[in-house]
CSV table of C-alpha atoms in Angstrom, one decimal:
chain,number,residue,atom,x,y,z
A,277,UNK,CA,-18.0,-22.8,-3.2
A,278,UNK,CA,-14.8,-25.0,-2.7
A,279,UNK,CA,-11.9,-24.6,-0.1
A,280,UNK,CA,-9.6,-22.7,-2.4
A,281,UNK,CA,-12.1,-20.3,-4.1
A,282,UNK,CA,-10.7,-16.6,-4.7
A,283,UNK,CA,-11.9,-12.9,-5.2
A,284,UNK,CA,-10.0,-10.8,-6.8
A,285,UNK,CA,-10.9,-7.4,-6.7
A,286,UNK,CA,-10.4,-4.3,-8.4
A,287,UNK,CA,-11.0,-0.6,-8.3
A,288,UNK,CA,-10.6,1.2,-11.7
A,289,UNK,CA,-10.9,4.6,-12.2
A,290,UNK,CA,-10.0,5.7,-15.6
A,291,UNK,CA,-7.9,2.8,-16.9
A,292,UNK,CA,-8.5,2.5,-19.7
A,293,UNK,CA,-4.4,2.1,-21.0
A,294,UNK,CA,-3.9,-0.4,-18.7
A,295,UNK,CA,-7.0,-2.6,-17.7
A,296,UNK,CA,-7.0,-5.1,-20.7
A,297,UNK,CA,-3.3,-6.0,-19.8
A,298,UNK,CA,-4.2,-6.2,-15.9
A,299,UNK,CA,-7.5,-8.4,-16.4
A,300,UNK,CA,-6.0,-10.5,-19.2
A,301,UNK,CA,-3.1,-11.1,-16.7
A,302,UNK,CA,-5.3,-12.7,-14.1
A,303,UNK,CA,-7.7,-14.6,-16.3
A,304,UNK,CA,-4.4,-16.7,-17.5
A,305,UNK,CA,-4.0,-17.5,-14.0
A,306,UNK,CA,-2.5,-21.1,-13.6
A,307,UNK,CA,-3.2,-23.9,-11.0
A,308,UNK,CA,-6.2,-22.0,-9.6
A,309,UNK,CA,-9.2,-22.6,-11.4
A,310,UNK,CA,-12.1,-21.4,-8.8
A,311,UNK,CA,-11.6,-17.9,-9.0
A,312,UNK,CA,-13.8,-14.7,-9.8
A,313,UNK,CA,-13.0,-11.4,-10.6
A,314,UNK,CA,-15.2,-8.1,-9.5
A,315,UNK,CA,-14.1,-5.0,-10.7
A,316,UNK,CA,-15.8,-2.1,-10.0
A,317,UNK,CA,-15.5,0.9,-12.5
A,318,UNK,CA,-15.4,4.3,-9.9
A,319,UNK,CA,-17.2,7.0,-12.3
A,320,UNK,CA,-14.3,6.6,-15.0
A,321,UNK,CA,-14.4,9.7,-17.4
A,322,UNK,CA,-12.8,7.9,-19.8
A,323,UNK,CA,-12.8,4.4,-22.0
A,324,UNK,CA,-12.8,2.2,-18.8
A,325,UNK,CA,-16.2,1.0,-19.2
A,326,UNK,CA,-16.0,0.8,-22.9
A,327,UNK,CA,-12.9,-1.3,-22.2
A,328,UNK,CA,-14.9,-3.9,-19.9
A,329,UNK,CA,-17.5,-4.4,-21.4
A,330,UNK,CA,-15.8,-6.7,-23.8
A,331,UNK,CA,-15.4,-9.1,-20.6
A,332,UNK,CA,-19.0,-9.2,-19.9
A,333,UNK,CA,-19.3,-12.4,-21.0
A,334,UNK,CA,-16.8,-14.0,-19.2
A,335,UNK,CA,-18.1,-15.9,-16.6
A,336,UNK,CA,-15.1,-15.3,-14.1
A,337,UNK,CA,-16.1,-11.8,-14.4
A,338,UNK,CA,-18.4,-9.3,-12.9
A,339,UNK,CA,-19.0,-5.7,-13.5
A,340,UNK,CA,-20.0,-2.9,-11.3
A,341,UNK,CA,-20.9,0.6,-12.6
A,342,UNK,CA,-21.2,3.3,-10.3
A,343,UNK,CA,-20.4,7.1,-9.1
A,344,UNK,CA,-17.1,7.8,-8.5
A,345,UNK,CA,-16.2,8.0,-5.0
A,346,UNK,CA,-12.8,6.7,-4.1
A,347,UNK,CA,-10.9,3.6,-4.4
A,348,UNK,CA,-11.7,2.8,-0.7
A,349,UNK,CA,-15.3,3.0,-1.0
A,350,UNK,CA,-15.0,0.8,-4.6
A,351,UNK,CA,-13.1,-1.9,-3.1
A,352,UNK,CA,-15.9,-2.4,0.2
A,353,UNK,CA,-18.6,-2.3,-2.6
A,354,UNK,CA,-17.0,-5.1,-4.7
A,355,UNK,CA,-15.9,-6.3,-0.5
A,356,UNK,CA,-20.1,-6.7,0.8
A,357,UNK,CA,-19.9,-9.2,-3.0
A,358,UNK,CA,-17.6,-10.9,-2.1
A,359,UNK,CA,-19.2,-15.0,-1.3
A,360,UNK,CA,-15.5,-17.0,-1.9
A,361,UNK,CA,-12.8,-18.6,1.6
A,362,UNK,CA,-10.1,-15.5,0.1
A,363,UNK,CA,-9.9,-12.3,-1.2
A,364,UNK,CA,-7.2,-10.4,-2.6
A,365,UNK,CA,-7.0,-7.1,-4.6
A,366,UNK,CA,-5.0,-5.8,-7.8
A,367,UNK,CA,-4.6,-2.5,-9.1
A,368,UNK,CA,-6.0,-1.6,-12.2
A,369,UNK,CA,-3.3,-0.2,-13.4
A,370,UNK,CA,-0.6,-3.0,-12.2
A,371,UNK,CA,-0.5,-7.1,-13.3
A,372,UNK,CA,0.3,-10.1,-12.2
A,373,UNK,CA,2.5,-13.5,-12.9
A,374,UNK,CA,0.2,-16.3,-14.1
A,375,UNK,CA,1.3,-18.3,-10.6
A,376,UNK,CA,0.2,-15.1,-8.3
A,377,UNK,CA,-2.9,-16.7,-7.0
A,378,UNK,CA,-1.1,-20.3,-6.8
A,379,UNK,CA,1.9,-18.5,-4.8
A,380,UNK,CA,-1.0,-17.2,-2.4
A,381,UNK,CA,-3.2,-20.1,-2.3
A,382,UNK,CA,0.0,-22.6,-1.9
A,383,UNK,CA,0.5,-21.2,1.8
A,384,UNK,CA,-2.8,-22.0,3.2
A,385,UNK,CA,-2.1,-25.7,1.8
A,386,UNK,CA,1.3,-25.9,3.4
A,387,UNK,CA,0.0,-24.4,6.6
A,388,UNK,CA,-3.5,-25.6,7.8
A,389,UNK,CA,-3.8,-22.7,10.3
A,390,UNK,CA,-2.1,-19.8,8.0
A,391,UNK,CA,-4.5,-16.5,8.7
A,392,UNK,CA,-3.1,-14.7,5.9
A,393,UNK,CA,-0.5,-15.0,3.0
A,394,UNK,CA,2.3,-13.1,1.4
A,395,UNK,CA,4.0,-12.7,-1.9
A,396,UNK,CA,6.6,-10.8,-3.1
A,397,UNK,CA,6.4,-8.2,-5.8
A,398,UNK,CA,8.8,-5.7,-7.7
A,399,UNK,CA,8.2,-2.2,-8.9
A,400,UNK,CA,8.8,-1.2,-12.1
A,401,UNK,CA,7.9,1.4,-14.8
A,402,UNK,CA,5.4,1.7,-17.5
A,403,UNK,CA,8.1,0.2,-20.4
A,404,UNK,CA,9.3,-2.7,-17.9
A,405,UNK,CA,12.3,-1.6,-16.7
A,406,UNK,CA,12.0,-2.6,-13.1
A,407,UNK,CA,13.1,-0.3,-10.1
A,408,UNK,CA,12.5,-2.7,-7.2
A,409,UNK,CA,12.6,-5.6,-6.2
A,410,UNK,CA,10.9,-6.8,-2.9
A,411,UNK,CA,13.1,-7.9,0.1
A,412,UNK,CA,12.2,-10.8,2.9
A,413,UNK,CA,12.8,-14.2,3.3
A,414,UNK,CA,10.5,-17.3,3.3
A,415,UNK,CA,9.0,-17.3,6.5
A,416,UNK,CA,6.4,-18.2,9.3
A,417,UNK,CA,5.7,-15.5,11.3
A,418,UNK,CA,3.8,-14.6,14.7
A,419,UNK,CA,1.5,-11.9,15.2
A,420,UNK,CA,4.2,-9.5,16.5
A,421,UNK,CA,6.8,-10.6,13.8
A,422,UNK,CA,4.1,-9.0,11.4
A,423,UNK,CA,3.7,-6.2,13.1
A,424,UNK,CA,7.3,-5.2,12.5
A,425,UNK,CA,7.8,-6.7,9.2
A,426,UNK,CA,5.1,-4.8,7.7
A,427,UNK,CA,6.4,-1.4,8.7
A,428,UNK,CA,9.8,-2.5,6.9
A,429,UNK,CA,10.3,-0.6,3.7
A,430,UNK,CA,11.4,-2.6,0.3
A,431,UNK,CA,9.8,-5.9,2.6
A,432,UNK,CA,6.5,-6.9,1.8
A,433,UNK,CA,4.7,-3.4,3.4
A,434,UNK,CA,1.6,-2.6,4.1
A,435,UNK,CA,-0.5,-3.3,0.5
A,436,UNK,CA,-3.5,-4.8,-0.1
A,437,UNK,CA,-2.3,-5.8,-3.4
A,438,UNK,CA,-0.3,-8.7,-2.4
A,439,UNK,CA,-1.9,-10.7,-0.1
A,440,UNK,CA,-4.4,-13.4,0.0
A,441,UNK,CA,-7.1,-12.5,3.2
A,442,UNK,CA,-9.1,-14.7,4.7
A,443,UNK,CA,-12.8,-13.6,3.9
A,444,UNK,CA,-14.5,-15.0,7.3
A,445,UNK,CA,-11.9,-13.1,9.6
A,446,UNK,CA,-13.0,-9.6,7.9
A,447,UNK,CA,-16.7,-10.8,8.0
A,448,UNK,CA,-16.6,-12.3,11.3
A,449,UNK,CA,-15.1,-8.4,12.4
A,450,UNK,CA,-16.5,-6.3,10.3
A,451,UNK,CA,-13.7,-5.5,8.7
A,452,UNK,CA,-13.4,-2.4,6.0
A,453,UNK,CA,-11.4,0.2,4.1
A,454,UNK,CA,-11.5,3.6,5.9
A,455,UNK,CA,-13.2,5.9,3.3
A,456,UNK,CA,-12.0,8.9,5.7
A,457,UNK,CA,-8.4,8.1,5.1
A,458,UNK,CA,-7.0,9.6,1.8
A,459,UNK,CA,-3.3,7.9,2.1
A,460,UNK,CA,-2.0,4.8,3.8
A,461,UNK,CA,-5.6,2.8,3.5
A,462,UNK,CA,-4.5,0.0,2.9
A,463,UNK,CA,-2.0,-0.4,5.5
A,464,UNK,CA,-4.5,0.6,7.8
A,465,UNK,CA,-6.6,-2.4,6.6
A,466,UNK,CA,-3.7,-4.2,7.2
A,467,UNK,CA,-3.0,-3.6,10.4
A,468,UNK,CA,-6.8,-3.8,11.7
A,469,UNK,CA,-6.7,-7.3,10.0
A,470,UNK,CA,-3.0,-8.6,11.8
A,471,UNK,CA,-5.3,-8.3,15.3
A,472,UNK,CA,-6.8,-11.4,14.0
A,473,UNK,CA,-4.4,-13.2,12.5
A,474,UNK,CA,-1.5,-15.8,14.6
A,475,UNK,CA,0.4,-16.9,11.6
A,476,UNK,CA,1.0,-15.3,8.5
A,477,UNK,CA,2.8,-16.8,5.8
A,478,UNK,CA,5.0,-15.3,3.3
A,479,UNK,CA,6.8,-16.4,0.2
A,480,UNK,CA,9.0,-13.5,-1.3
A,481,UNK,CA,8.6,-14.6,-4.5
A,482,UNK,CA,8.0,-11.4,-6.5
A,483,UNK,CA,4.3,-12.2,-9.1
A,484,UNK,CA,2.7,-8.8,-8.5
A,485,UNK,CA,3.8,-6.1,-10.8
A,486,UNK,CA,3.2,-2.9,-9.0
A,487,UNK,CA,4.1,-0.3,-12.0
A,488,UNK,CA,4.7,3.7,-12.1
A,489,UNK,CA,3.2,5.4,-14.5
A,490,UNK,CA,3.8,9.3,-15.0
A,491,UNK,CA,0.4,10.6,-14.6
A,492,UNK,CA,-0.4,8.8,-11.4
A,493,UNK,CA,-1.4,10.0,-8.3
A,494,UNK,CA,2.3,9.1,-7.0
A,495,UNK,CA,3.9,11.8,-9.1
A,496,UNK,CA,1.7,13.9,-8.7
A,497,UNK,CA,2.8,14.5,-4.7
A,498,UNK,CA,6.6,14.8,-6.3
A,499,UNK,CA,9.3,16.9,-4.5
A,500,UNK,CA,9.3,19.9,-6.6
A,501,UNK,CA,5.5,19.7,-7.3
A,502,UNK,CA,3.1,22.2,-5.8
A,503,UNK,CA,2.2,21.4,-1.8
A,504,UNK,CA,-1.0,19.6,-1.5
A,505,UNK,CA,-2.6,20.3,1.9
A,506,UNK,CA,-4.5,17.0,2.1
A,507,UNK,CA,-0.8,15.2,1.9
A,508,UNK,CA,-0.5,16.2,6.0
A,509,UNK,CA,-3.7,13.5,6.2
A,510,UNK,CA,-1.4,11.3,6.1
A,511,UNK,CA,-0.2,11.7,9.3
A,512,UNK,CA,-3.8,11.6,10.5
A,513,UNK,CA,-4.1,8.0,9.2
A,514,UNK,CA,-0.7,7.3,11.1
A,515,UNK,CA,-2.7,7.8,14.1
A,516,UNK,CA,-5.1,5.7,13.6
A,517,UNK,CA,-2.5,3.0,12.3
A,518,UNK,CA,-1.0,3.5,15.9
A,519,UNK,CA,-4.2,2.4,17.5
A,520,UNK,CA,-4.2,-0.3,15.9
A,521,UNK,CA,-0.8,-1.8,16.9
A,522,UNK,CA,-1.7,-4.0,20.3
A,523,UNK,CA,0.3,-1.9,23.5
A,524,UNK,CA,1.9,-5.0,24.6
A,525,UNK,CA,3.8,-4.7,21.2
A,526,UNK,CA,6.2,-1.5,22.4
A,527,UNK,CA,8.7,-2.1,19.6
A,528,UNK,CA,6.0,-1.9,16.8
A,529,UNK,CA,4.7,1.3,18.1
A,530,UNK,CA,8.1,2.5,18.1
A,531,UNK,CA,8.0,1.5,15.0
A,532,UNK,CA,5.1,3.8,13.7
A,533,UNK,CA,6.5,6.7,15.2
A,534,UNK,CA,9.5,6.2,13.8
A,535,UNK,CA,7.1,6.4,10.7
A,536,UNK,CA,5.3,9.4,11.6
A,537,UNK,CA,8.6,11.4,12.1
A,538,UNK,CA,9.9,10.2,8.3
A,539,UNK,CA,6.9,11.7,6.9
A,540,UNK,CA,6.8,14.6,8.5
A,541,UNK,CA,10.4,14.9,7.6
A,542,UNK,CA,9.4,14.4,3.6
A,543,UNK,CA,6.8,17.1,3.9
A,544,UNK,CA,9.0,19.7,5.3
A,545,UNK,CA,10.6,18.9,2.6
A,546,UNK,CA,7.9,18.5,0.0
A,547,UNK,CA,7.0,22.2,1.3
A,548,UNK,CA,10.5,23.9,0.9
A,549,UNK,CA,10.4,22.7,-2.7
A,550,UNK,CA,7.1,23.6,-3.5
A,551,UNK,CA,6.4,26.3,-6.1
A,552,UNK,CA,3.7,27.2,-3.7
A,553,UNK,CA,5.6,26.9,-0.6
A,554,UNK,CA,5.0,30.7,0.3
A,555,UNK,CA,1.6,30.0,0.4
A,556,UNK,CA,1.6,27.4,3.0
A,557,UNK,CA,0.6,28.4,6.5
A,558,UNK,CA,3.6,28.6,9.3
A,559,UNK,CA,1.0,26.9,12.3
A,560,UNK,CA,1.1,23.7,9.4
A,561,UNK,CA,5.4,23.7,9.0
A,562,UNK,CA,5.6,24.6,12.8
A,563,UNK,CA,3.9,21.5,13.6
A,564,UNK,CA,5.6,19.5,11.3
A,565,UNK,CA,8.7,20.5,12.9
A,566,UNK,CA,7.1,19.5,16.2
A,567,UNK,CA,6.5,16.1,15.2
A,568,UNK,CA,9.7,15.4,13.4
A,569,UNK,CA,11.2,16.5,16.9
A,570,UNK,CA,9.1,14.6,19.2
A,571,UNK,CA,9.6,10.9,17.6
A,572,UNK,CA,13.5,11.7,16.6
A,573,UNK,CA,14.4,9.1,19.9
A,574,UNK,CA,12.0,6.6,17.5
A,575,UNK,CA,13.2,7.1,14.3
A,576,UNK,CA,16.9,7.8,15.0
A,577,UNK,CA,17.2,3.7,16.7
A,578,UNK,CA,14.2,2.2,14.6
A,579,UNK,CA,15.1,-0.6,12.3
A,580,UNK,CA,12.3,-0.3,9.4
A,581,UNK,CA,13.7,2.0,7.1
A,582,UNK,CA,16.7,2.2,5.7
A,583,UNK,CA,19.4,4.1,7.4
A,584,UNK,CA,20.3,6.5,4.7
A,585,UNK,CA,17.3,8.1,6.1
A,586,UNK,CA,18.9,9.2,9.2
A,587,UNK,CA,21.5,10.9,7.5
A,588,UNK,CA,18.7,12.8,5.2
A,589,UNK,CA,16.8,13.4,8.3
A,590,UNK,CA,19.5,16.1,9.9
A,591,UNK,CA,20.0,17.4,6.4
A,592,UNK,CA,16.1,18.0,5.9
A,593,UNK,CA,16.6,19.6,9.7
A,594,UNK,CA,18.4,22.5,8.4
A,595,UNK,CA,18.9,22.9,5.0
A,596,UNK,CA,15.2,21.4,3.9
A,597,UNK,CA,15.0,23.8,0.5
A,598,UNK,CA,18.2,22.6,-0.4
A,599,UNK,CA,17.9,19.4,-0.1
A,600,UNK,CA,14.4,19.2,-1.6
A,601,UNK,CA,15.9,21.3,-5.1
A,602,UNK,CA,18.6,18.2,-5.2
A,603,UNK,CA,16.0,15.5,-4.5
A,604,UNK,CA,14.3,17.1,-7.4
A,605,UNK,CA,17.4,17.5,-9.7
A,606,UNK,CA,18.2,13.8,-9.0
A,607,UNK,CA,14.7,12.6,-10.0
A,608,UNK,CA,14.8,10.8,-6.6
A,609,UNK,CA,12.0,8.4,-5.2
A,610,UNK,CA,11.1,8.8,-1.5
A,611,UNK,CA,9.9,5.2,-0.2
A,612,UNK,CA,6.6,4.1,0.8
């Protein structure tokens, strides 16, 4: 094992459209030459394995094969593997640059002490048109600084995809993805990770590809799609998130409440629009509406997302079936 030695993990479950072009993307990698790649195929009903097994004989790949059950419990499979100094994940259905791992690595040479690093990425659909393009500026930043930045939507967020972990903090504390938590995982990660870190580097620099497709999971919680129940979870995982954010830090708790009121906001919303919106209990809106209400203060003077928001909040307040039919007309994207 050397000093700059990489695992790069990923969870596939049926992939098999976009897999070659992920792992073909990271085996042309340039500059970093001790890196591995574990992917772990999650019960794929489709081609995926088919697909892999073509890269069995590369020796910068490894293979895992087993049941499906979730791309949280997948990625701490490939995690307890894991024997390099850094790990970082991709999506199987995403790529990256050819200087993604060197725009990682890079930061722990320029700073000794760096507990994590930081790149930029841009979103963008399945036919490369991109839709976003990652805001920041090169920095240094504190623990607390981190804190707040990753709560900033359109900055570098909460994903696991784009940074470059050390593996003997996550070791040395036992460090995991929440299987429990169905949205917001990774953040969580995240967060439970910052309470280890001092200095965290980031370099805007947009290498990771993070692309839509139309059958993934992220249209299928569209405005104008029926209500999923399990969606309120995420508010659950918001809690825990809180926990996680050290007391002394009042502005980032601020910060995730100002969270928690947005997404209670979009549900209202995602229910008003819902085909199935009849069908969804009054006790689950009425508390919705009790959340949105008690963290207004938070999200009315927070600073993390964008303040269009605030406008669309009072809107959603009282006229939430309208304004979910026009979010829907509008083909409009609600931000992570």
């Amino acid at each position: 094992m050397t000093n700059d030695s990489i695992s790069v993990i990923i969870a596939a479950y049926n992939a098999e459209d976009t897999i070659d072009k992920c792992l073909v993307s990271i085996l042309k990698q340039k500059n970093v030459d001790h890196y591995q790649i574990i992917i772990v195929n999650d019960g794929s009903t489709d081609n995926t394995l088919e697909r892999l097994s073509k890269y069995r004989s590369n020796t910068k790949v490894s293979i895992i094969n087993k049941k499906n059950t979730g791309a949280s419990d997948s990625r701490n499979v490939a995690l307890k593997q894991v024997n390099t100094d850094f790990v970082t994940f991709v999506d199987a259905d995403d790529y990256v640059a050819d200087d993604y791992l060197d725009t990682l690595l890079n930061q722990y040479f320029q700073l000794p002490d760096c507990d994590l690093a930081i790149c930029g990425y841009q979103k963008e659909l399945a036919n490369g048109q991109i839709t976003m393009i990652g805001n920041g500026e090169k920095a240094i930043l504190n623990q607390e600084e981190a804190f707040h930045n990753i709560f900033i939507s359109y900055n570098f967020e909460g994903y696991l995809v784009n940074k470059l972990f050390k593996v003997s903090i996550i070791k040395a504390n036992n460090l995991w993805l929440d299987k429990e938590a169905k949205f917001s995982e990774d953040l969580l990660f995240c967060c439970n990770y910052l309470n280890y870190c001092q200095k965290i580097s980031f370099n805007p620099k947009p290498v990771y590809h993070y692309v839509y497709y139309a059958n993934s999971q992220l249209h299928s919680h569209r405005i104008g799609s029926p209500f999923d129940n399990n969606a309120i979870s995420i508010l659950d995982t918001f809690s825990k998130i809180r926990r996680t954010v050290p007391l002394k830090y009042t502005k980032e708790i601020s910060d995730v409440n100002a969270r928690v009121c947005w997404f209670a906001v979009t549900l209202l919303r995602s229910i008003a629009a819902a085909p199935n919106r009849n069908e969804i209990d009054k006790k689950t809106i009425d508390s919705l509406r009790k959340i949105a209400k008690k963290y207004r203060k938070d999200f009315m003077r927070n600073d993390v997302l964008p303040p269009r928001d605030k406008i669309i909040y009072w809107v959603n307040w009282f006229f939430p079936r309208t304004l979910g039919k026009i979010w829907n007309l509008l083909d409009l994207r609600d931000h992570s």
